[in-house]
Amino acid sequence: LAKTTQPISMDSYEGQEVNITCSHNNIATNDYITWYQQFPSQGPRFIIQGYKTKVTNEVASLFIPADRKSSTLSLPRVSLSDTAVYYCLVTFTGGGNKLTFGTGTQLKVEL
Amino acid sequence: GAGVSQSPRYKVAKRGQDVALRCDPISGHVSLFWYQQALGQGPEFLTYFQNEAQLDKSGLPSDRFFAERPEGSVSTLKIQRTQQEDSAVYLCASSLGSGGKYEQYFGPGTRLTVT
C-alpha cells in the first residue's frame, strides 16, 4: 500500500478553517483515501473517504487533485473539541482491508 | 448495542501471565480487526477475521498471540506469557463488509500494562 506523509502537528484557533495535507505518491488505481480522527483514550473514528475530486459530509471536506498523489482534509470552523490526532490512510478496495496508520497529525485548537 | 465494546478496559498483568481480551463487534458486521497501539504511535494491524475465518494474521508479533472468533461474532485476543513489550492499547474494529470502502468502527480499546 502507498505510504502517506502528513505533518506531525498543527495549531489553530477556534473558528478557523484547518487544512491538513497528506501526500501519497504511490497510490494505486484501486486505492481510496480515508481519514480517521482519534481522541485520547478512544479508538479512531472514521471522518471521510474519497477517490477523486471533492467529497463533503457534515464534518469535513476532502479535496483530491487529478493525479491523486496528495489530498487535503478541510475542517471548517474548528472548535476546541476538534483537538485530536488525524490519520490519513490509503485503503485498498479489495477484501481484507487492514488499515495502515502512520503517526498522524496532532491538531491542537486553542481559544 | 450501539457500537463496538471491549472488555476489560484496563488490564494489569504480571510478566509471564496469560491474558484474554474480549471484543463485541457491531451486530451483523462480517469483518473484525485487531490492532495494537503503542503510546504516541498509530494503531498497528494484528489480525483480521471474516465471519469466523481468520484470513490474515500477519501482524501478530509472536506465537504468544492468538485470536479467535468461533461463531463469527465475539472475538477474543489471547496473549500468553506476557512480556513488558506487550504493554499497549489493544483496539478492536468491525465493519459491515470487507474492503477499503467499508468504514471500520473501533471500540474504546483495552489498555494492557505488563509489570
Tab-separated table of C-alpha atoms in Angstrom:
chain	number	residue	atom	x	y	z
A	1	LEU	CA	0.000	0.000	0.000
A	2	ALA	CA	1.097	3.550	-0.662
A	3	LYS	CA	2.905	5.243	2.177
A	4	THR	CA	1.403	8.501	3.431
A	5	THR	CA	3.190	11.594	4.721
A	6	GLN	CA	1.462	14.265	6.774
A	7	PRO	CA	2.589	16.974	9.198
A	8	ILE	CA	3.302	15.816	12.720
A	9	SER	CA	1.393	18.673	14.328
A	10	MET	CA	-0.703	21.744	13.601
A	11	ASP	CA	-2.068	24.534	15.768
A	12	SER	CA	-5.183	26.558	15.146
A	13	TYR	CA	-7.732	28.771	16.866
A	14	GLU	CA	-11.430	28.324	17.330
A	15	GLY	CA	-13.460	29.388	14.321
A	16	GLN	CA	-10.618	28.936	11.863
A	17	GLU	CA	-10.598	26.581	8.914
A	18	VAL	CA	-7.939	23.903	9.159
A	19	ASN	CA	-6.431	22.155	6.162
A	20	ILE	CA	-4.272	19.088	6.645
A	21	THR	CA	-2.444	17.894	3.566
A	22	CYS	CA	-1.304	14.336	3.073
A	23	SER	CA	0.961	13.045	0.342
A	24	HIS	CA	0.643	9.533	-1.083
A	25	ASN	CA	2.817	9.452	-4.173
A	26	ASN	CA	2.476	5.742	-4.846
A	27	ILE	CA	-1.289	5.471	-4.622
A	28	ALA	CA	-2.710	2.737	-6.847
A	29	THR	CA	-5.762	2.724	-9.056
A	30	ASN	CA	-7.842	0.672	-6.625
A	31	ASP	CA	-6.953	2.708	-3.557
A	32	TYR	CA	-9.183	5.100	-1.661
A	33	ILE	CA	-8.075	7.930	0.600
A	34	THR	CA	-9.551	7.727	4.057
A	35	TRP	CA	-9.226	9.916	7.127
A	36	TYR	CA	-9.733	8.910	10.744
A	37	GLN	CA	-9.792	11.013	13.897
A	38	GLN	CA	-8.675	9.840	17.314
A	39	PHE	CA	-9.253	11.425	20.716
A	40	PRO	CA	-7.213	10.370	23.754
A	41	SER	CA	-8.374	7.096	25.302
A	42	GLN	CA	-10.694	6.367	22.395
A	43	GLY	CA	-10.482	4.290	19.255
A	44	PRO	CA	-10.122	6.032	15.887
A	45	ARG	CA	-13.275	7.307	14.256
A	46	PHE	CA	-13.933	7.468	10.512
A	47	ILE	CA	-14.224	11.021	9.187
A	48	ILE	CA	-14.364	10.900	5.416
A	49	GLN	CA	-13.309	8.881	2.393
A	50	GLY	CA	-12.815	9.757	-1.242
A	51	TYR	CA	-11.440	8.539	-4.533
A	52	LYS	CA	-11.091	11.711	-6.592
A	53	THR	CA	-12.172	15.372	-6.790
A	54	LYS	CA	-14.086	16.567	-3.763
A	55	VAL	CA	-16.126	14.866	-1.103
A	56	THR	CA	-18.059	16.709	1.588
A	57	ASN	CA	-20.007	15.496	4.586
A	58	GLU	CA	-21.356	17.114	7.715
A	59	VAL	CA	-17.951	17.037	9.377
A	60	ALA	CA	-15.317	17.753	6.754
A	61	SER	CA	-14.354	18.087	3.123
A	62	LEU	CA	-11.756	16.088	1.272
A	63	PHE	CA	-10.016	17.528	-1.762
A	64	ILE	CA	-8.175	15.189	-4.122
A	65	PRO	CA	-6.394	16.539	-7.210
A	66	ALA	CA	-6.497	14.712	-10.515
A	67	ASP	CA	-3.164	12.941	-10.037
A	68	ARG	CA	-4.313	11.690	-6.597
A	69	LYS	CA	-0.777	11.956	-5.225
A	70	SER	CA	-1.978	14.111	-2.372
A	71	SER	CA	-5.162	15.011	-0.579
A	72	THR	CA	-6.320	17.723	1.799
A	73	LEU	CA	-8.675	17.299	4.711
A	74	SER	CA	-10.521	20.520	5.432
A	75	LEU	CA	-12.194	21.136	8.775
A	76	PRO	CA	-14.402	24.237	8.703
A	77	ARG	CA	-14.627	26.465	11.755
A	78	VAL	CA	-12.828	24.225	14.228
A	79	SER	CA	-13.638	24.216	17.910
A	80	LEU	CA	-11.722	23.079	20.973
A	81	SER	CA	-13.379	19.677	20.637
A	82	ASP	CA	-11.630	19.115	17.311
A	83	THR	CA	-8.312	18.773	19.128
A	84	ALA	CA	-7.293	15.251	18.197
A	85	VAL	CA	-4.941	13.185	16.061
A	86	TYR	CA	-5.915	12.936	12.405
A	87	TYR	CA	-4.741	9.998	10.322
A	88	CYS	CA	-4.550	9.898	6.545
A	89	LEU	CA	-4.739	6.385	5.140
A	90	VAL	CA	-4.712	4.751	1.761
A	91	THR	CA	-7.225	1.922	1.732
A	92	PHE	CA	-7.405	-0.869	-0.780
A	93	THR	CA	-10.808	-1.596	-2.264
A	94	GLY	CA	-10.201	-5.321	-2.235
A	95	GLY	CA	-11.038	-7.709	0.565
A	96	GLY	CA	-9.496	-7.926	3.988
A	97	ASN	CA	-8.651	-4.303	4.219
A	98	LYS	CA	-6.370	-3.827	7.176
A	99	LEU	CA	-5.737	-0.171	7.930
A	100	THR	CA	-2.171	1.088	7.922
A	101	PHE	CA	-1.851	4.084	10.224
A	102	GLY	CA	1.141	6.396	10.385
A	103	THR	CA	1.793	8.658	13.344
A	104	GLY	CA	-0.904	11.104	12.224
A	105	THR	CA	-1.223	14.854	12.655
A	106	GLN	CA	-1.810	16.169	16.159
A	107	LEU	CA	-4.179	19.117	15.788
A	108	LYS	CA	-4.386	21.483	18.724
A	109	VAL	CA	-7.168	24.051	18.743
A	110	GLU	CA	-6.955	26.954	21.147
A	111	LEU	CA	-9.277	29.770	22.129
B	1	GLY	CA	-25.551	-2.257	21.362
B	2	ALA	CA	-24.735	0.928	19.568
B	3	GLY	CA	-21.074	0.305	18.940
B	4	VAL	CA	-18.094	-1.955	19.401
B	5	SER	CA	-17.421	-2.818	23.007
B	6	GLN	CA	-14.269	-4.202	24.558
B	7	SER	CA	-13.531	-5.675	27.941
B	8	PRO	CA	-11.809	-5.204	30.194
B	9	ARG	CA	-10.992	-1.543	29.580
B	10	TYR	CA	-7.848	-1.843	31.684
B	11	LYS	CA	-5.762	-4.874	32.499
B	12	VAL	CA	-2.639	-5.148	34.606
B	13	ALA	CA	-0.736	-8.388	34.296
B	14	LYS	CA	2.448	-9.623	35.834
B	15	ARG	CA	5.102	-10.697	33.381
B	16	GLY	CA	4.505	-14.286	32.415
B	17	GLN	CA	0.760	-14.279	32.999
B	18	ASP	CA	-1.761	-15.069	30.289
B	19	VAL	CA	-4.445	-12.524	29.388
B	20	ALA	CA	-7.628	-12.632	27.337
B	21	LEU	CA	-9.154	-9.540	25.782
B	22	ARG	CA	-12.721	-9.573	24.523
B	23	CYS	CA	-14.343	-7.733	21.640
B	24	ASP	CA	-18.061	-7.473	20.933
B	25	PRO	CA	-18.472	-6.138	17.405
B	26	ILE	CA	-21.496	-4.392	15.989
B	27	SER	CA	-24.197	-6.959	15.281
B	28	GLY	CA	-24.155	-8.145	11.697
B	29	HIS	CA	-20.642	-6.930	10.950
B	30	VAL	CA	-18.817	-9.501	8.909
B	31	SER	CA	-15.276	-8.229	9.340
B	32	LEU	CA	-13.383	-7.902	12.590
B	33	PHE	CA	-9.897	-6.498	13.091
B	34	TRP	CA	-7.474	-6.297	15.998
B	35	TYR	CA	-4.879	-3.538	16.263
B	36	GLN	CA	-2.154	-2.737	18.775
B	37	GLN	CA	-1.370	0.869	19.639
B	38	ALA	CA	1.778	1.861	21.477
B	39	LEU	CA	1.958	5.202	23.238
B	40	GLY	CA	2.317	8.069	20.775
B	41	GLN	CA	2.003	5.837	17.739
B	42	GLY	CA	-0.769	4.991	15.328
B	43	PRO	CA	-2.536	1.656	15.608
B	44	GLU	CA	-0.814	-1.323	14.017
B	45	PHE	CA	-2.677	-4.217	12.458
B	46	LEU	CA	-2.596	-7.567	14.214
B	47	THR	CA	-5.191	-9.845	12.634
B	48	TYR	CA	-8.413	-9.964	10.604
B	49	PHE	CA	-11.496	-12.179	10.595
B	50	GLN	CA	-14.209	-12.524	8.023
B	51	ASN	CA	-17.032	-14.168	9.931
B	52	GLU	CA	-15.324	-16.993	11.851
B	53	ALA	CA	-12.424	-17.381	9.448
B	54	GLN	CA	-9.128	-15.792	10.377
B	55	LEU	CA	-7.957	-14.644	6.966
B	56	ASP	CA	-4.920	-12.612	7.928
B	57	LYS	CA	-2.738	-12.935	10.996
B	58	SER	CA	0.362	-11.412	9.527
B	59	GLY	CA	0.548	-8.694	12.171
B	60	LEU	CA	0.657	-10.935	15.227
B	61	PRO	CA	4.095	-10.232	16.726
B	62	SER	CA	4.805	-13.708	18.035
B	63	ASP	CA	3.262	-17.114	18.583
B	64	ARG	CA	2.308	-15.951	22.065
B	65	PHE	CA	-0.539	-14.024	20.446
B	66	PHE	CA	-3.643	-15.926	19.458
B	67	ALA	CA	-7.062	-14.698	18.310
B	68	GLU	CA	-10.338	-16.451	17.708
B	69	ARG	CA	-13.880	-15.697	16.639
B	70	PRO	CA	-15.545	-19.106	16.834
B	71	GLU	CA	-19.122	-18.125	15.994
B	72	GLY	CA	-18.398	-15.192	13.761
B	73	SER	CA	-19.387	-12.633	16.365
B	74	VAL	CA	-17.467	-12.106	19.620
B	75	SER	CA	-13.708	-12.301	19.339
B	76	THR	CA	-11.007	-12.927	21.907
B	77	LEU	CA	-7.363	-11.940	21.671
B	78	LYS	CA	-5.200	-14.040	23.941
B	79	ILE	CA	-1.639	-13.266	24.895
B	80	GLN	CA	0.325	-15.992	26.594
B	81	ARG	CA	3.299	-15.429	28.883
B	82	THR	CA	3.003	-11.664	28.685
B	83	GLN	CA	6.142	-9.560	28.343
B	84	GLN	CA	6.690	-5.902	29.120
B	85	GLU	CA	6.824	-5.069	25.418
B	86	ASP	CA	3.218	-6.267	25.157
B	87	SER	CA	2.103	-3.208	27.117
B	88	ALA	CA	-0.120	-1.222	24.749
B	89	VAL	CA	-3.720	-0.427	23.918
B	90	TYR	CA	-5.427	-3.208	22.012
B	91	LEU	CA	-8.150	-1.974	19.697
B	92	CYS	CA	-10.872	-3.973	18.033
B	93	ALA	CA	-12.756	-2.766	14.971
B	94	SER	CA	-15.590	-4.184	12.934
B	95	SER	CA	-17.038	-3.378	9.539
B	96	LEU	CA	-20.096	-4.379	7.577
B	97	GLY	CA	-18.079	-5.846	4.760
B	98	SER	CA	-14.542	-6.408	3.650
B	99	GLY	CA	-12.616	-3.990	1.501
B	100	GLY	CA	-11.441	-0.438	1.856
B	101	LYS	CA	-14.781	1.129	1.043
B	102	TYR	CA	-16.229	-0.083	4.304
B	103	GLU	CA	-15.815	2.116	7.338
B	104	GLN	CA	-14.232	0.445	10.343
B	105	TYR	CA	-15.872	1.093	13.696
B	106	PHE	CA	-13.461	0.981	16.592
B	107	GLY	CA	-14.033	0.077	20.201
B	108	PRO	CA	-12.508	2.075	23.067
B	109	GLY	CA	-9.634	-0.341	23.438
B	110	THR	CA	-8.153	-2.351	26.284
B	111	ARG	CA	-5.096	-0.818	27.913
B	112	LEU	CA	-2.754	-3.627	28.911
B	113	THR	CA	0.056	-2.929	31.330
B	114	VAL	CA	2.564	-5.689	31.989
B	115	THR	CA	4.600	-5.226	35.163
